[in-house]
Short mmCIF file of C-alpha atoms in Angstrom, two decimals:
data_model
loop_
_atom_site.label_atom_id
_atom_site.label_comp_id
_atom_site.label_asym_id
_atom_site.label_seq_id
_atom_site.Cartn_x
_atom_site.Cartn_y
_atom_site.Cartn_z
CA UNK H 1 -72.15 92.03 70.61
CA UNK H 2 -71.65 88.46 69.37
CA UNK H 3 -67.82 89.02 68.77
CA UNK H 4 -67.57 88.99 72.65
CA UNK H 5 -66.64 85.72 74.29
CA UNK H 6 -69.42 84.02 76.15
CA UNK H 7 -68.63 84.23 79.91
CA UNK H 8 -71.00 82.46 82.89
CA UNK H 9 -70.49 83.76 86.34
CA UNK H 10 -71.70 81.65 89.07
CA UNK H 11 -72.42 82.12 92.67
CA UNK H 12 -72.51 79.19 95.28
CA UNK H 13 -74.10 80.17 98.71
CA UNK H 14 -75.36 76.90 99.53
CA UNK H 15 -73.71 74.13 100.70
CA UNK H 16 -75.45 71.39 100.93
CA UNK H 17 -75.00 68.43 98.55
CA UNK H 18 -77.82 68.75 96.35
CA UNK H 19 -76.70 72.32 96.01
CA UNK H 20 -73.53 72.11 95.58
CA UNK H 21 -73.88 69.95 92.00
CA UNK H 22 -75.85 72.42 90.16
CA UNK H 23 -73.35 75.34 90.17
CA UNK H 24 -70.26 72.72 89.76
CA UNK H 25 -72.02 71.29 86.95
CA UNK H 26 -72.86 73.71 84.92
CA UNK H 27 -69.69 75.54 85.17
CA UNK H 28 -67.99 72.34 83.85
CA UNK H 29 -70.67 72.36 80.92
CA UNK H 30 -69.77 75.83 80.18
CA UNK H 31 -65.94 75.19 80.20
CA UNK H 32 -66.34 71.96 78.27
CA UNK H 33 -67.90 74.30 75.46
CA UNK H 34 -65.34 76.47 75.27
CA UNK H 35 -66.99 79.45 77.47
CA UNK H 36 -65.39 81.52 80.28
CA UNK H 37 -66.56 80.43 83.63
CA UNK H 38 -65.57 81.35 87.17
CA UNK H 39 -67.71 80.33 90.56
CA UNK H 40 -67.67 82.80 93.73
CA UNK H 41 -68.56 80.55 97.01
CA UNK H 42 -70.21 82.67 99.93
CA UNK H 43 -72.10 82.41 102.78
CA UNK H 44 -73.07 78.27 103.14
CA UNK H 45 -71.18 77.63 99.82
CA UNK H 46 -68.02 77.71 101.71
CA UNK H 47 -68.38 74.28 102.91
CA UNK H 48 -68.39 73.46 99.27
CA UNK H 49 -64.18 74.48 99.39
CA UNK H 50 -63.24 74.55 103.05
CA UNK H 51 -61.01 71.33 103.53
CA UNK H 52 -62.54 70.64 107.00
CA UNK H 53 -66.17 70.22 105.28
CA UNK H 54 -65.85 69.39 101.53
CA UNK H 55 -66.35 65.69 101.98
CA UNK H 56 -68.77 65.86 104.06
CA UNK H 57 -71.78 67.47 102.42
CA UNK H 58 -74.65 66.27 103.09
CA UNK H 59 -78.62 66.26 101.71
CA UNK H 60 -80.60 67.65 104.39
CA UNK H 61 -84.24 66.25 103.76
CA UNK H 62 -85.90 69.03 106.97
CA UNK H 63 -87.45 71.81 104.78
CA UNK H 64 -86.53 70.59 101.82
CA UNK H 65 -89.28 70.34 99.65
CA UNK H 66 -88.23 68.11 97.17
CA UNK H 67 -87.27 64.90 99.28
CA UNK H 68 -91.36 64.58 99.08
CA UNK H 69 -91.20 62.91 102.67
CA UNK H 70 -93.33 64.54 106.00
CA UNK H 71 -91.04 67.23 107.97
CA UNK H 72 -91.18 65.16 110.84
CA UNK H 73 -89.34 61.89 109.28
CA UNK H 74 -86.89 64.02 107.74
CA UNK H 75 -85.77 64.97 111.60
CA UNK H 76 -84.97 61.86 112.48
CA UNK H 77 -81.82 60.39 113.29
CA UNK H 78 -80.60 58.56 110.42
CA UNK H 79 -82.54 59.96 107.90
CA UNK H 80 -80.13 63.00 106.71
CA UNK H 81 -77.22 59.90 106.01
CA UNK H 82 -79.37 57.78 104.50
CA UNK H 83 -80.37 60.17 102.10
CA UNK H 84 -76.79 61.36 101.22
CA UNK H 85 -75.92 57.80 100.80
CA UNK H 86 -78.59 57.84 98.65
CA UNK H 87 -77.83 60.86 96.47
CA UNK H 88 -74.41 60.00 96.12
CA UNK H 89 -74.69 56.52 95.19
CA UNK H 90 -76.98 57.96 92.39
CA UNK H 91 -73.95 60.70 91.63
CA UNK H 92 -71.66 57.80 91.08
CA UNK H 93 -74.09 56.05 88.74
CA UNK H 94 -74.04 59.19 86.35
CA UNK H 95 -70.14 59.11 86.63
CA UNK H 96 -70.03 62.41 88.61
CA UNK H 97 -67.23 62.76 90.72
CA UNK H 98 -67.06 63.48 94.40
CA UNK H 99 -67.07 67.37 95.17
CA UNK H 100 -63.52 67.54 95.79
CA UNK H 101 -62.22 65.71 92.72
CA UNK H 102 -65.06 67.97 90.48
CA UNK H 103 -63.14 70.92 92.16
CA UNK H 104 -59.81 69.82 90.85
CA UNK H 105 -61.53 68.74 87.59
CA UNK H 106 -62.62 72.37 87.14
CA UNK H 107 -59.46 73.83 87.55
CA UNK H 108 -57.71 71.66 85.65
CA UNK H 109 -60.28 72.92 82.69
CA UNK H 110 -59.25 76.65 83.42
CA UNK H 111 -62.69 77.16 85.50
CA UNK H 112 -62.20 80.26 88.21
CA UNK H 113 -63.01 79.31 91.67
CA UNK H 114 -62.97 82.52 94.22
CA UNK H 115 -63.87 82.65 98.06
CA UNK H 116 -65.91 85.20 98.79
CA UNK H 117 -63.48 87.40 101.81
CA UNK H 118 -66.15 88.85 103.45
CA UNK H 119 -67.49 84.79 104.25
CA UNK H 120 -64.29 83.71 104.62
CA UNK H 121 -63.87 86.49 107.76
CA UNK H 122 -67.00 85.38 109.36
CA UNK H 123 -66.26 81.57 109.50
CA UNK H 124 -62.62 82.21 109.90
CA UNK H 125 -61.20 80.67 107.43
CA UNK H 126 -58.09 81.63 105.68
CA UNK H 127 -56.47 80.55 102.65
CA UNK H 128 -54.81 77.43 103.95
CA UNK H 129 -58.07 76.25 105.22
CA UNK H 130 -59.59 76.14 101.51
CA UNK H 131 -58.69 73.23 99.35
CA UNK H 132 -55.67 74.07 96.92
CA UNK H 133 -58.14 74.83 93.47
CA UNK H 134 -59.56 77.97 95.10
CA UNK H 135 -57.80 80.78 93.16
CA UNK H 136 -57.97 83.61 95.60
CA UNK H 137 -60.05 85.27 98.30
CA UNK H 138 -61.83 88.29 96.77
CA UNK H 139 -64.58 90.91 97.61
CA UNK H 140 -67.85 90.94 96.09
CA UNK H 141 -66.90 94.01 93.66
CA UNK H 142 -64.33 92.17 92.37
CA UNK H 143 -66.00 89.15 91.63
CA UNK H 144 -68.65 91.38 89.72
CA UNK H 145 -65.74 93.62 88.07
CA UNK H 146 -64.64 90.32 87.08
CA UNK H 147 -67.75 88.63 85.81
CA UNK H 148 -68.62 92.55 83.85
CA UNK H 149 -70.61 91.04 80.30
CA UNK H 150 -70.96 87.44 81.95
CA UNK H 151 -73.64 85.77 82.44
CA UNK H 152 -75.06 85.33 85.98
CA UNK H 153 -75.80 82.95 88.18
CA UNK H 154 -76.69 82.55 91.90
CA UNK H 155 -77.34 79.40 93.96
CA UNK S 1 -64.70 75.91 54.85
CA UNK S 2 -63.99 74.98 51.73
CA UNK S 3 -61.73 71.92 52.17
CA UNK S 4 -64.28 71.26 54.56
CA UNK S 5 -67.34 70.87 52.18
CA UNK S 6 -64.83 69.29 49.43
CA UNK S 7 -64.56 66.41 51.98
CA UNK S 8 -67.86 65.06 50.36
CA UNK S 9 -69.18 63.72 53.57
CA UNK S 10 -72.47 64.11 55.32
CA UNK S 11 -72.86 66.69 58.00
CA UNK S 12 -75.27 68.67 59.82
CA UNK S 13 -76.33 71.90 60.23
CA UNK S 14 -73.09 72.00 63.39
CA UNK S 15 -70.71 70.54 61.25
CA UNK S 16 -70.52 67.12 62.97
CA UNK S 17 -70.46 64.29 60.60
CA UNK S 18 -73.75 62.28 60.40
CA UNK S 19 -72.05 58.60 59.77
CA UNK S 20 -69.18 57.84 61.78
CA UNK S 21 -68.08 55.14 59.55
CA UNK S 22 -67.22 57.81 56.39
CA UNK S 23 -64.82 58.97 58.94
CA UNK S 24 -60.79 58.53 58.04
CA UNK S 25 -57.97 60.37 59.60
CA UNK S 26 -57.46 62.91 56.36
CA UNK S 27 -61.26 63.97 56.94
CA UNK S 28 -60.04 63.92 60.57
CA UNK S 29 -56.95 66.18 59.84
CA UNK S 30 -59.07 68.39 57.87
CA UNK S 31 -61.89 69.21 60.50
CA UNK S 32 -59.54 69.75 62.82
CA UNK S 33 -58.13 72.35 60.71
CA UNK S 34 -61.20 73.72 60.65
CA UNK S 35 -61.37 73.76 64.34
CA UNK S 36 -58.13 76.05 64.75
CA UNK S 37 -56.00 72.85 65.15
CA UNK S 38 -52.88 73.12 62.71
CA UNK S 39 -51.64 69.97 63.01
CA UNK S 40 -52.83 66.42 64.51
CA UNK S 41 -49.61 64.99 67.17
CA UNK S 42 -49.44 61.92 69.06
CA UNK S 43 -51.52 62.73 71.64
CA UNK S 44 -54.32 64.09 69.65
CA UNK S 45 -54.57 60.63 68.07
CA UNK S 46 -54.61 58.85 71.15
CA UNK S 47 -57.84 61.28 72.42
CA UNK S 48 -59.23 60.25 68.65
CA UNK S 49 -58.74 56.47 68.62
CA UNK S 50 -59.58 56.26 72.35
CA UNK S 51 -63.20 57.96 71.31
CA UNK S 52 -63.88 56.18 68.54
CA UNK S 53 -62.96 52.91 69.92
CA UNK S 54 -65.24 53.48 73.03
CA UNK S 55 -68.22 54.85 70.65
CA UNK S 56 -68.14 51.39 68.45
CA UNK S 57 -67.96 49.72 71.50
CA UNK S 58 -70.64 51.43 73.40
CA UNK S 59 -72.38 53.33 70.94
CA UNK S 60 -72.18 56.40 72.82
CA UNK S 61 -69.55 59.08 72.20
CA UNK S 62 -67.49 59.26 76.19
CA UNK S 63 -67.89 61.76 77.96
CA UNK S 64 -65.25 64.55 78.57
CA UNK S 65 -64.74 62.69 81.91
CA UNK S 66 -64.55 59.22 80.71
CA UNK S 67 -61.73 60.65 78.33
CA UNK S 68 -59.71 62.03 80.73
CA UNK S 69 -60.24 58.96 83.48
CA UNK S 70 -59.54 56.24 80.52
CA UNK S 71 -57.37 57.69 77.47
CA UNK S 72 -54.66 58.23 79.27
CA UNK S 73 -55.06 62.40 78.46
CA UNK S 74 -55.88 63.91 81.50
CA UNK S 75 -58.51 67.36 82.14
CA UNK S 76 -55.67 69.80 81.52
CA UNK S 77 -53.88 68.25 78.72
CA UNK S 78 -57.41 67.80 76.92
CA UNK S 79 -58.29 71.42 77.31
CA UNK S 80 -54.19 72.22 76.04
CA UNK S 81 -54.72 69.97 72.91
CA UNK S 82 -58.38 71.08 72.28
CA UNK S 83 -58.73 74.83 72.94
CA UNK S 84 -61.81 76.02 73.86
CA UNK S 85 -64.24 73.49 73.97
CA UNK S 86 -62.94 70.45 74.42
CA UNK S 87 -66.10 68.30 74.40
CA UNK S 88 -67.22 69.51 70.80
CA UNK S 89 -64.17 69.88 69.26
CA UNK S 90 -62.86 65.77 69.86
CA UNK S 91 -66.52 64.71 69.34
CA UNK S 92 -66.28 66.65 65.63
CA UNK S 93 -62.86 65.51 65.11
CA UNK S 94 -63.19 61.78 65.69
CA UNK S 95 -66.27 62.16 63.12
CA UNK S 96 -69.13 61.27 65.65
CA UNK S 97 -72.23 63.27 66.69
CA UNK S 98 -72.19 66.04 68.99
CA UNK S 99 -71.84 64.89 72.38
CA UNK S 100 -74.79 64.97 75.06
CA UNK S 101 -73.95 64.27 78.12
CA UNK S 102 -73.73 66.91 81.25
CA UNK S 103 -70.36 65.72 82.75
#
């Protein structure tokens, strides 16, 4: 058992800011300690590599429960920028780097990054429309013949 | 592990060395052995002196991502010089405590 290398698989279906970090993050930790990693964006998560969207994520604060603020102020105009500004002014402090550059930051550290094709076909997108790091477009059986003995994670 | 524990320097239960300051680049070239790294080049040094100098400057050991933005060693090149796991290995290396941070 222990002679087998430590993998982490992660899947990404969300892409808002504050849900983007989590999955990029801890695939970097993993890499950084010498463990196999690979993230599979689907659904939402997407947005997360498509070049048209990956700069602008944002923090939505309607229904979600941790931006401890009434639904109803949350819905208001303004308040969805403000707290992205927010968030990622806080990013910054903790020297984390904008979602593109963390893309290219994993690949660089040999982190997989797969499309999920069955997402892709819905939003019609195609290769060219996902920034360069993404690896490949793949089904959901071969991300999980892929991740076989990893550990796994979904977003 | 032998040349390793004939170093005569403090470490913990990981390995890392518990005083930075017993460091010197033989114990450096012999941890790194330990690590799977044959032999120490150029640009391993540069990774090494860059840490060091920023942990007696800051008192932190940098981050993986400092290192790459400031050493002049980019991502790639850091996992290429340090084989899996770059973060522990320079942290060990460079004789300084294993590193915390998330990034």
């Amino acid at each position: 058992m222990s002679e087998q290398p430590r993998k982490l698989a992660i899947i990404c279906s969300k892409g808002s800011l504050d849900m983007a970090y989590p999955g990029l993050v801890l695939a970097n930790a993993a890499r950084m300690m010498g463990i196999e990693a690979s993230i599979f964006f689907t659904f939402w998560g997407m947005d997360i590599i498509a070049k048209k969207t990956v700069d602008h994520l944002k923090v939505t604060p309607v229904g979600n429960p941790a931006m401890h603020m009434p639904q109803l102020v949350g819905g208001l105009p303004g308040v969805t920028d403000l707290a992205t500004t927010m968030m990622k002014r806080e990013l910054e402090r903790l020297d984390m780097p904008p979602v593109r550059e963390f893309l290219e930051m994993l690949h660089d550290a040999g982190c997989g990054i797969y499309a999920c094709r069955m997402a892709a076909e819905m939003m019609h997108l195609e290769k060219e429309d996902l920034v360069e790091e993404v690896d490949d477009i793949i089904g959901a059986m071969e991300f999980l013949e892929m991740a076989e003995g990893a550990q796994l994670l979904f977003i | 592990m032998s040349a390793v524990t004939e170093l005569n320097v403090q470490l913990d239960a990981e390995g890392f060395m518990t005083d930075p300051n017993q460091w010197t680049p033989e114990i450096a070239a012999v941890l790194a052995r330990d690590e799977g790294i044959e032999e120490l080049t150029e640009r391993h040094w540069q990774v090494i002196n860059f840490v060091r100098e920023e942990y007696f400057k800051t008192g932190q050991s940098p981050t993986l991502r400092t290192i790459s933005k400031k050493s002049g060693v980019d991502t790639k090149e850091l996992y290429q010089l340090f084989p899996k796991g770059p973060a522990k290995k320079v942290a060990r290396i460079a004789g300084l405590s294993k590193p915390k941070g998330c990034i």
